[in-house]
Each structure stands twice: as C-alpha cells, then as structure tokens.
Coordinates of C-alpha atoms and ligand atoms in Angstrom, one line a residue:
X124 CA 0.0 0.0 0.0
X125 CA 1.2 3.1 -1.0
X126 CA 0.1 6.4 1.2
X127 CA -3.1 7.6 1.4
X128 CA -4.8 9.0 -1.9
X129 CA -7.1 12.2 -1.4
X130 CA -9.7 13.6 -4.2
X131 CA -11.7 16.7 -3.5
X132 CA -15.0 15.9 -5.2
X133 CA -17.3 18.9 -6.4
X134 CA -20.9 18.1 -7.7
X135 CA -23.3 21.2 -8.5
X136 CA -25.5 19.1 -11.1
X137 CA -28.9 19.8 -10.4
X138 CA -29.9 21.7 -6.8
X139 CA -27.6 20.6 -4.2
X140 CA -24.0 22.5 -4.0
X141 CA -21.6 19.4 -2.2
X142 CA -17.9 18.9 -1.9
X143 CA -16.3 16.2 -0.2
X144 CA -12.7 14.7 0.1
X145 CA -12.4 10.6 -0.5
X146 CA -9.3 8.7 0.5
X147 CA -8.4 5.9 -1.4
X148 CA -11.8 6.1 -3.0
X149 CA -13.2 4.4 -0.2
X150 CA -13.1 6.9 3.2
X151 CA -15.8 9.9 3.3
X152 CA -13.6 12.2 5.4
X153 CA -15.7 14.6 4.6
X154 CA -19.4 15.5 2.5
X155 CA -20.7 18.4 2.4
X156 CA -23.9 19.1 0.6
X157 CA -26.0 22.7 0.6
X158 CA -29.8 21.9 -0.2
X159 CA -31.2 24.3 -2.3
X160 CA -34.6 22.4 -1.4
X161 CA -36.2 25.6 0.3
X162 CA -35.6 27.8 -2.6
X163 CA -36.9 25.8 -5.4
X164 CA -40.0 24.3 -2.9
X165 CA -41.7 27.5 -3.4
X166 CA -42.2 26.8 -7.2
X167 CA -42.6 23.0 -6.7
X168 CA -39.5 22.2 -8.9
X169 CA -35.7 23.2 -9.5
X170 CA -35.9 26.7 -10.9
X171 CA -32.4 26.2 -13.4
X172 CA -31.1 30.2 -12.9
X173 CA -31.6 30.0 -9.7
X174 CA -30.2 27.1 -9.3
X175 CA -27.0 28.5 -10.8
X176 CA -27.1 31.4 -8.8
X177 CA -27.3 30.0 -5.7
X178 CA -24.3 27.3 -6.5
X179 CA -22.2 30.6 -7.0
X180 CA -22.9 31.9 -3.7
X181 CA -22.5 28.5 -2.1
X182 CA -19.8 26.8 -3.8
X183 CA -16.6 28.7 -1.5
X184 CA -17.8 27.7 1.4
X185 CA -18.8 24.8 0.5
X186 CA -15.6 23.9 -0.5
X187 CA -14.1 25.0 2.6
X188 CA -16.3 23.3 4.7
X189 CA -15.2 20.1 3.1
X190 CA -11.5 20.6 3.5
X191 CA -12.2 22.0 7.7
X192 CA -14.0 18.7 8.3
X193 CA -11.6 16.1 6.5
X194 CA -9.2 18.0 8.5
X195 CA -6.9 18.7 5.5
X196 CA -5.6 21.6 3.0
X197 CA -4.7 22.1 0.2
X198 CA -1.6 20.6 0.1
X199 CA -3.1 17.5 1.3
X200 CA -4.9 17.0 -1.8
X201 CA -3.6 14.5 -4.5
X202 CA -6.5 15.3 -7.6
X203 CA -9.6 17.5 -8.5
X204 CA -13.0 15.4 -9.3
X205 CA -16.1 17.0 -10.7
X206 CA -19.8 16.3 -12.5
X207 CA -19.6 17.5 -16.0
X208 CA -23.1 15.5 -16.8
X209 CA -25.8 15.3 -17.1
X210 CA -27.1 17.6 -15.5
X211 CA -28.2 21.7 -15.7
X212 CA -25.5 23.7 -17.9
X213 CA -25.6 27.1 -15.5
X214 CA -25.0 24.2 -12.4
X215 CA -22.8 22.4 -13.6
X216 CA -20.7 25.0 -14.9
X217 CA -20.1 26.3 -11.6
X218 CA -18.4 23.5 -10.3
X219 CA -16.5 22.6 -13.2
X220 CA -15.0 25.8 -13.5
X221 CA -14.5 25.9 -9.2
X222 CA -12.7 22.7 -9.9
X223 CA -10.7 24.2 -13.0
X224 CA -9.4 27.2 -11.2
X225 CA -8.6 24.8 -7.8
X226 CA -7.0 22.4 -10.4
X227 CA -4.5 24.6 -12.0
X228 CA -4.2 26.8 -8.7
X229 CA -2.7 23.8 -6.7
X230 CA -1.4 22.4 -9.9
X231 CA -3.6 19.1 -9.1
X232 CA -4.5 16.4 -12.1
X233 CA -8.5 17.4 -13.0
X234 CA -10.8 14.8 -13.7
X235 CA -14.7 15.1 -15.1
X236 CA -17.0 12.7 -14.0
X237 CA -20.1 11.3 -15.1
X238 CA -23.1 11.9 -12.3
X239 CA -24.5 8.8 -13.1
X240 CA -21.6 6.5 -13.0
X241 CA -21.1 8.9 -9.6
X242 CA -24.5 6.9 -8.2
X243 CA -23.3 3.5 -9.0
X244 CA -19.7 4.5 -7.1
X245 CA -21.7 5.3 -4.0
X246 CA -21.3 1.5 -3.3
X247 CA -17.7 1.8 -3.1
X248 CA -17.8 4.1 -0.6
X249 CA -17.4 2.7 2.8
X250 CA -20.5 2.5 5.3
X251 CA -21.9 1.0 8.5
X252 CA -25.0 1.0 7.1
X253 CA -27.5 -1.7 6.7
X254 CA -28.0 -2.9 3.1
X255 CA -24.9 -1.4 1.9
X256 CA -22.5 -3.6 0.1
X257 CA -19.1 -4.7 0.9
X258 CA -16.9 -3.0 -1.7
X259 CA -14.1 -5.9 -1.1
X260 CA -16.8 -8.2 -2.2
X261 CA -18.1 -6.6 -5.1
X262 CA -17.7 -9.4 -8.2
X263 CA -19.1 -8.9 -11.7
X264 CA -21.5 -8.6 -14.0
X265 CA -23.7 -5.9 -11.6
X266 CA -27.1 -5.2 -12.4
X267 CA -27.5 -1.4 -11.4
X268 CA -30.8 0.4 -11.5
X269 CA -29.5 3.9 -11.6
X270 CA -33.6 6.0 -10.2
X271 CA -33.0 9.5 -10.0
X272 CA -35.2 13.1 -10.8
X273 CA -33.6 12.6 -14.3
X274 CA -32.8 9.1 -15.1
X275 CA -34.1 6.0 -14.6
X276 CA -31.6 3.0 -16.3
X277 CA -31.1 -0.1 -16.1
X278 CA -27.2 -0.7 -16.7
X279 CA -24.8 -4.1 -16.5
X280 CA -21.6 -3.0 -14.9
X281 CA -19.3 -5.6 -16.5
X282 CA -16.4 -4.6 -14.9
X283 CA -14.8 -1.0 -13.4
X284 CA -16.1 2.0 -16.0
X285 CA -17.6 -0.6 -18.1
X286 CA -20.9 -0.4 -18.7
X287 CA -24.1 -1.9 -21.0
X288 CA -26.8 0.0 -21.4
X289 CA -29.8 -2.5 -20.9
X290 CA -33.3 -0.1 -20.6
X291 CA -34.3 2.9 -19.8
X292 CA -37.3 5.1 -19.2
X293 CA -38.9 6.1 -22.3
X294 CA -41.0 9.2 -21.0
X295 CA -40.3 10.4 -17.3
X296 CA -37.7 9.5 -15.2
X297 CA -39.6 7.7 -11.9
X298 CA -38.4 10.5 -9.9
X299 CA -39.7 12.9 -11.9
X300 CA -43.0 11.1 -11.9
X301 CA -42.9 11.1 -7.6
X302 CA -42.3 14.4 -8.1
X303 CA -45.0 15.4 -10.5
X304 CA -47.2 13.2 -8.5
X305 CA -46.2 14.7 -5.2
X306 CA -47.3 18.1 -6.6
X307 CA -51.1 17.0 -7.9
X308 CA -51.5 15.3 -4.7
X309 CA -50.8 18.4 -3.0
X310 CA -47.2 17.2 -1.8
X311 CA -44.5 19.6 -1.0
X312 CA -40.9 19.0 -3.2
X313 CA -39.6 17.2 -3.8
X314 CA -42.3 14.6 -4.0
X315 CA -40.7 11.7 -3.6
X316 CA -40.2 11.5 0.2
X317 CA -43.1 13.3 1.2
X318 CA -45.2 10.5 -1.1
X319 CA -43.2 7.9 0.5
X320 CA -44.2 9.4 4.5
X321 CA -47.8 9.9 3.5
X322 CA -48.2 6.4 1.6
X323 CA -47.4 4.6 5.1
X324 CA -51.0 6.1 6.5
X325 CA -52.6 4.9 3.3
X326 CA -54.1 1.3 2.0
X327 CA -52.1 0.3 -1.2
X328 CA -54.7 -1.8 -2.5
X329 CA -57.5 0.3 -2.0
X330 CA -57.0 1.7 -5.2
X331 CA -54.8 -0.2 -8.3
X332 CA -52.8 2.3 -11.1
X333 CA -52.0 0.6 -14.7
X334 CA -49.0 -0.5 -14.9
X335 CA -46.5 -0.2 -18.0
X336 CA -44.9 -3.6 -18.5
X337 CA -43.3 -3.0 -22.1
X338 CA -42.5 -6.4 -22.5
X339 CA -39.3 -7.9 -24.5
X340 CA -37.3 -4.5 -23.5
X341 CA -36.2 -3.2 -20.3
X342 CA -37.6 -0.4 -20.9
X343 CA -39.9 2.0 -18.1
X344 CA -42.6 4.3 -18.5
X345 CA -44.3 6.4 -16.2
X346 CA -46.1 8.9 -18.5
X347 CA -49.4 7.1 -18.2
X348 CA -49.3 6.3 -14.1
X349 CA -49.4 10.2 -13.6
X350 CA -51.9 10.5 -15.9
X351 CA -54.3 7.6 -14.4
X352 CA -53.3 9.4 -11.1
X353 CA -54.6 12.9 -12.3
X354 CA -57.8 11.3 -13.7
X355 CA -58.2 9.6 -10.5
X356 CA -57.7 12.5 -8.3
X357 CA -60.4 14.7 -11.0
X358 CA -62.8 11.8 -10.3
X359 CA -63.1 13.0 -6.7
X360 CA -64.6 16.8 -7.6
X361 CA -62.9 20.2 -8.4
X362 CA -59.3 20.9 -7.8
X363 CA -59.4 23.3 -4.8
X364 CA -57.2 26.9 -5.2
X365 CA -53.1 26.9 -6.6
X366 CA -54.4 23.4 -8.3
X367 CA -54.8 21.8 -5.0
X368 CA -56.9 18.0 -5.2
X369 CA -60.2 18.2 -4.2
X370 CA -60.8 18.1 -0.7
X371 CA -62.1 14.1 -0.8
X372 CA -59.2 13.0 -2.5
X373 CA -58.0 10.4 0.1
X374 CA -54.3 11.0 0.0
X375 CA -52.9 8.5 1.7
X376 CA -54.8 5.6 -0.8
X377 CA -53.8 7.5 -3.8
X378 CA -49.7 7.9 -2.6
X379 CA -49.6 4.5 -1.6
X380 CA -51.3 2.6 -4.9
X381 CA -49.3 5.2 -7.0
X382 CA -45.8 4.0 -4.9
X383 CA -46.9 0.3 -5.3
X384 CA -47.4 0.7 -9.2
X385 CA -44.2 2.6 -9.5
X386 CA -42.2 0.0 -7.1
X387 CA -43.9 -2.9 -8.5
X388 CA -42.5 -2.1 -12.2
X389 CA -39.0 -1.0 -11.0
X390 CA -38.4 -4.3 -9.1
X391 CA -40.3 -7.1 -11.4
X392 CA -37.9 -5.7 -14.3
X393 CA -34.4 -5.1 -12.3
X394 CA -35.0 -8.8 -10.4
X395 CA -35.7 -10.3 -14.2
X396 CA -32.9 -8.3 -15.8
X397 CA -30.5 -9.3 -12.9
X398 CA -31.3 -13.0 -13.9
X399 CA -31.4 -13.2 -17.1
X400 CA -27.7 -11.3 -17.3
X401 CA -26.4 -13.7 -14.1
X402 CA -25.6 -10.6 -11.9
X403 CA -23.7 -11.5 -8.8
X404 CA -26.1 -8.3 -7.3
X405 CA -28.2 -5.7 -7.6
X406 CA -27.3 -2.4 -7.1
X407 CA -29.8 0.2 -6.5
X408 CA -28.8 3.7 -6.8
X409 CA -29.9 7.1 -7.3
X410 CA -32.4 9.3 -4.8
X411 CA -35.5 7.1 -5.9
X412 CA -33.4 3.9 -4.0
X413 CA -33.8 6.2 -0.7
X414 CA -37.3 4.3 -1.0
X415 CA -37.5 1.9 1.6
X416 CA -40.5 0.1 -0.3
X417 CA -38.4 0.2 -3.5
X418 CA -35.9 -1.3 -1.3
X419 CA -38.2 -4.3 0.4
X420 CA -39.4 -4.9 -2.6
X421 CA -36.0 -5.8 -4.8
X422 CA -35.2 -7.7 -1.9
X423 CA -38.1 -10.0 -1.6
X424 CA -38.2 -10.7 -5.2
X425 CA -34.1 -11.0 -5.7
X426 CA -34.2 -14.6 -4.6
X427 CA -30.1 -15.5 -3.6
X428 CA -29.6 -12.4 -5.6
X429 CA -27.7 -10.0 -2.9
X430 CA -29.6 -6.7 -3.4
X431 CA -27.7 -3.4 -2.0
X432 CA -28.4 0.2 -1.1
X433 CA -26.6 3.0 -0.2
X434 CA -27.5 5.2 3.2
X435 CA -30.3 7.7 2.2
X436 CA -27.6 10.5 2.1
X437 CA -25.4 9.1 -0.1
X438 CA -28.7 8.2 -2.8
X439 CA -29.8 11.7 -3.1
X440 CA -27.2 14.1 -5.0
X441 CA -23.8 14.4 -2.7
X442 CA -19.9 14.7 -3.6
X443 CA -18.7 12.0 -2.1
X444 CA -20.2 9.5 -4.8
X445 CA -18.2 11.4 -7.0
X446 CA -14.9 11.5 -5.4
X447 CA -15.5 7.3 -5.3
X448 CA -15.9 7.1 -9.1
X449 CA -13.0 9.6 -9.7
X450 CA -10.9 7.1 -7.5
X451 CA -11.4 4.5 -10.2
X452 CA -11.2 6.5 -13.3
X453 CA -7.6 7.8 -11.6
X454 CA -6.4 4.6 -11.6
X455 CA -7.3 4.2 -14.9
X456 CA -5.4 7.4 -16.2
X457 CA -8.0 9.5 -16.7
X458 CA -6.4 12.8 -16.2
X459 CA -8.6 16.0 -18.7
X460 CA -7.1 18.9 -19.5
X461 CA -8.6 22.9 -19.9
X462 CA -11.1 22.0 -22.7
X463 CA -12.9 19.8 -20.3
X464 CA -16.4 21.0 -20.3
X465 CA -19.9 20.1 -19.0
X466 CA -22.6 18.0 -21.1
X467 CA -25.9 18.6 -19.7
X468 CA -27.3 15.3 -21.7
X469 CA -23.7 13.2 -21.4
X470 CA -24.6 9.4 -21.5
X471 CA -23.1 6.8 -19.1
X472 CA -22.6 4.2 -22.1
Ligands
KG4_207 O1 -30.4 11.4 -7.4 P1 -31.2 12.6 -7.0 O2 -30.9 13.3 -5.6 O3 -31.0 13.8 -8.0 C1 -31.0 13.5 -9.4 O4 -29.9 13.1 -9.9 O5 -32.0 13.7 -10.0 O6 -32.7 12.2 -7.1 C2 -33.7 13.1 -6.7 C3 -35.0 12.4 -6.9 C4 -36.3 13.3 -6.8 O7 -37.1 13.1 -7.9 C5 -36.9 12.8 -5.5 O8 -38.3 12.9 -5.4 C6 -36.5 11.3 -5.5 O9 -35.2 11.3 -6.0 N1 -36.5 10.7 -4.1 C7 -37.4 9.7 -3.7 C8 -37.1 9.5 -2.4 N2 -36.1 10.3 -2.0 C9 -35.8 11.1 -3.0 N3 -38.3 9.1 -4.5 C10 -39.0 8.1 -3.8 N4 -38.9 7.8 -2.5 C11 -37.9 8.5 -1.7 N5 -37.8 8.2 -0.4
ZN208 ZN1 -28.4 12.4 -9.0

C-alpha cells in the first residue's frame, strides 16, 4: 500500500452545491452538501437560474467546509474530481469551472465525471449502514438500476467503468413522476419522500394504477401512471385553489397505490434483468433507492440475488459518490485537461 490518496469531489449538477474529500476512493472524510430544497419548494421544482445562482454563492464555502472537516488543506490534496453531466449547464458550470481554477491553482490532475456513474460508485464508498454492500466483495457482472429526478436505467456493470446499457425510461424518469405526483397530490418537493411518508398512512390496494410492463425491452414508463393518477384524483370533484386535489381526495390511498405501481415495475424488471444477465447483485442507486418500499421490494423478489443500497444521504445528489468514481477513473489514467467541459445530456454508455 502506498500512502493515502485524497480527491476533493465537487458536484453542483442539479440543486444541491456538495464537496467532499475521499481517501483511497473508499473513506468519506468529509461531504458536504448545501440543499437548495427551500428555494426551489416554493415553485414546486428546480428553478435552473436560480439554481446556478445559488451554486455561485454557495460553492466557497462549500468547498471550505469540506477541507475543515476532512481535516486537510490544500496541500493535502492528490487530484480534483467534478460532474460534467448530465445535469443543468448554468449548475454544472459552476463546479467545473470551481474545480478548473482549484486544479490549476494547486497544480492538481482534473478529472470530469459522469453523475451517473457517480451513483453507481456510491457502493464503493465505505458505510456501516444496513443494506450497503461490501466493496471488497463486489464481483461482476452488476445489475445497477441507476432512479434519480432525471434518469431511470437499467445498466450491467461488466467490470470498473464498463458499462451496457440494458433499458431505460422512455417518458419520465420515476423521480420525476414522484415528483410530479407529489405536486397533484398536493405534496411539498420534492415529491418523492413526502409521497413515500404519506403512503405509510394509506391502504395500497384500496385503489390499483395501470402498470407499463413493455414487455421484451427493459424499458420503463411512467407517463401514463401520472396520468391515471390525475384522472383519479379529477374523479373526486374540483381541484381546490393553486391546483390543490379536491378536498375528498383520500391522499394516503392515492400515494400508496401510486408508490406500489411505480415499485412494482421497477423491481419485477431489475430482479428479471439481474437473472437473465447472471448478476452477482443488484445495485440500486440514485435518490428514488432512498425508498424503503423500492428497497423491500427488490429484496423479496431477488431470490439468492444479494440486493444493496446505499445510506439515504449518499442516494440523493452528494460529492462524495463522486470522489469514489474519480478514485477509479484515476487509476485508470484519466487525467482532462482545460477544454474539459460540461454536457448537460452526457450518457453513461
Ligand atoms: O439522485 P437525486 O438526488 O437527483 C438527481 O440526480 O435527479 O434524485 C432526486 C429524486 C427526486 O425526484 C426525489 O423525489 C427522489 O429522488 N426521491 C425519492 C425518495 N427520496 C428522493 N423518491 C421516492 N422515495 C424516496 N424516499
Ligand atoms: Zn443524481
């Protein structure tokens, strides 16, 4: 073992501002991650130039922060990892160009990563948690359900950075659907956890949402579940004032059945996919794998399949998922230079 390795990770992709510093690609000694949740609730989605604004005021500190709490400087620090995609261009660039100016101020190697291959590394990062994997034992092929606000994918890891692309959603991205869900329910944002909390006070088979199968791919869609919901929720009168559902809407019933339709698609098709490509396990990742029912659910089905999960705060958007990748693509030489730039739609294969 050589010494210790130490990546500053940057990720201003969507709506949170983190940084974190990773050692060996494997210790969080830090993660830092600045919500922008309160800002953006008001209009029930991310807002993009505000979004970008408000990773500009917060990036500094944010930066610092990381660095006080690993208990490091700048010295200390052996490369410079940031999201360049997908994401929002006016986010992202703000912590590709942070990293840029940290990169050639320290004289460190830069690297660009891609957020969603960022997810998936959040397995290598070591946890205490329950569910969470082993990354010693990790073997290949992985089945990886990547479920975020943007992406929902259904990717074989063959081996470090190499990936095949199995399925994907065709319409919304099943966070996106919690989300827009959340919001015709009444929800505050993002919808995903407050459907989640509400759904446990609800019946899930008082009411049954169609389900999009799309047999012979492994492909999603959720387009026509929020629609069924919204015709559903109409059914019960007018929609009160700011498009709130009608007073007899029952809530609960609707967030559950809507959750079990969403869940029951997302782990019929990873515990098939996992099968038929002989995954040694499942990984789920992205903020929609923060669902416990998601979570259950995979598990039950998986068989001897080992399913894992993350800790909630390392599913959701954080830094430290990124540093973890970077760790990896480091090894493999990946070093970019000044013309590395950010691509809002970059692909993971
Ligand atoms: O990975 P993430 O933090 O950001 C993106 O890369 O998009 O994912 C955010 C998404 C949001 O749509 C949010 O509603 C959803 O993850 N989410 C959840 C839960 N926690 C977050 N969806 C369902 N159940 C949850 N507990
Ligand atoms: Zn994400």
């Amino acid at each position: 073992m050589g010494p210790a390795m130490r990546i500053l990770a940057i990720e201003t992709s969507c709506d949170e501002t983190a940084a974190a510093v990773i050692e060996d690609g494997r210790r969080i000694l830090s993660n830092v991650v600045a919500s922008q949740i309160d800002l953006h609730a008001r209009y029930g989605g991310v807002f993009p130039e505000m979004a970008s604004r408000a990773h500009i005021e917060a990036i500094v500190p944010v930066i610092r922060e990381a660095l006080v709490k690993a208990h490091v400087g700048w010295r200390d620090l052996h490369a410079v990892a940031v999201t360049r995609g997908p994401g929002l261009a006016g986010s992202l660039l703000v912590g590709v160009n942070a990293a840029k100016g940290i990169a050639l101020g320290r004289d460190l190697p830069l690297l660009g990563i891609n957020h969603l291959e960022g997810h998936i590394y959040a397995h290598w990062l070591e946890t205490e948690s329950e569910g969470a994997a082993d990354p010693d034992a990790l073997e290949f092929p992985l089945l990886c359900l990547i479920v975020s606000g943007g992406h929902t994918e259904l990717v074989l890891m063959q081996d470090h950075g190499r990936y095949q692309r199995l399925g994907g959603t065709r319409d919304d991205a099943a966070g996106e659907a919690f989300d827009k869900v959340g919001r015709l329910l009444g929800l505050p944002y993002p919808g995903g956890p407050a459907i989640e909390r509400v759904a446990q006070k609800g019946d899930p088979a008082r009411l049954r949402f169609p389900r999009a199968w799309l047999e012979g791919s492994w492909d999603f869609s959720f387009s026509g579940l929020k629609t069924a919901v919204l015709r559903v929720v109409r059914g019960y009168g007018e929609a009160g004032p700011d498009g709130r559902p009608p007073r007899q809407a029952p809530i609960p019933h609707l967030a559950a059945a809507f959750q079990e339709a969403v869940v029951d698609v997302l782990a019929e098709k990873t515990v098939q996919a996992a099968a038929a490509y002989q995954a040694k396990a499942i990984l789920l990742a992205g903020g929609v794998s923060a669902n416990r029912r998601l979570r259950e659910e995979v598990k039950s089905r998986a068989g001897d399949i080992p399913v894992y999960y993350p800790p909630i705060f390392l599913c959701t958007d954080n830094a430290a998922m990124i540093g973890a990748a970077a760790y990896y693509r480091f090894q493999a030489g990946q070093r970019d230079g000044w013309e590395m730039d950010v691509v809002p739609n970059l692909r993971l294969v």
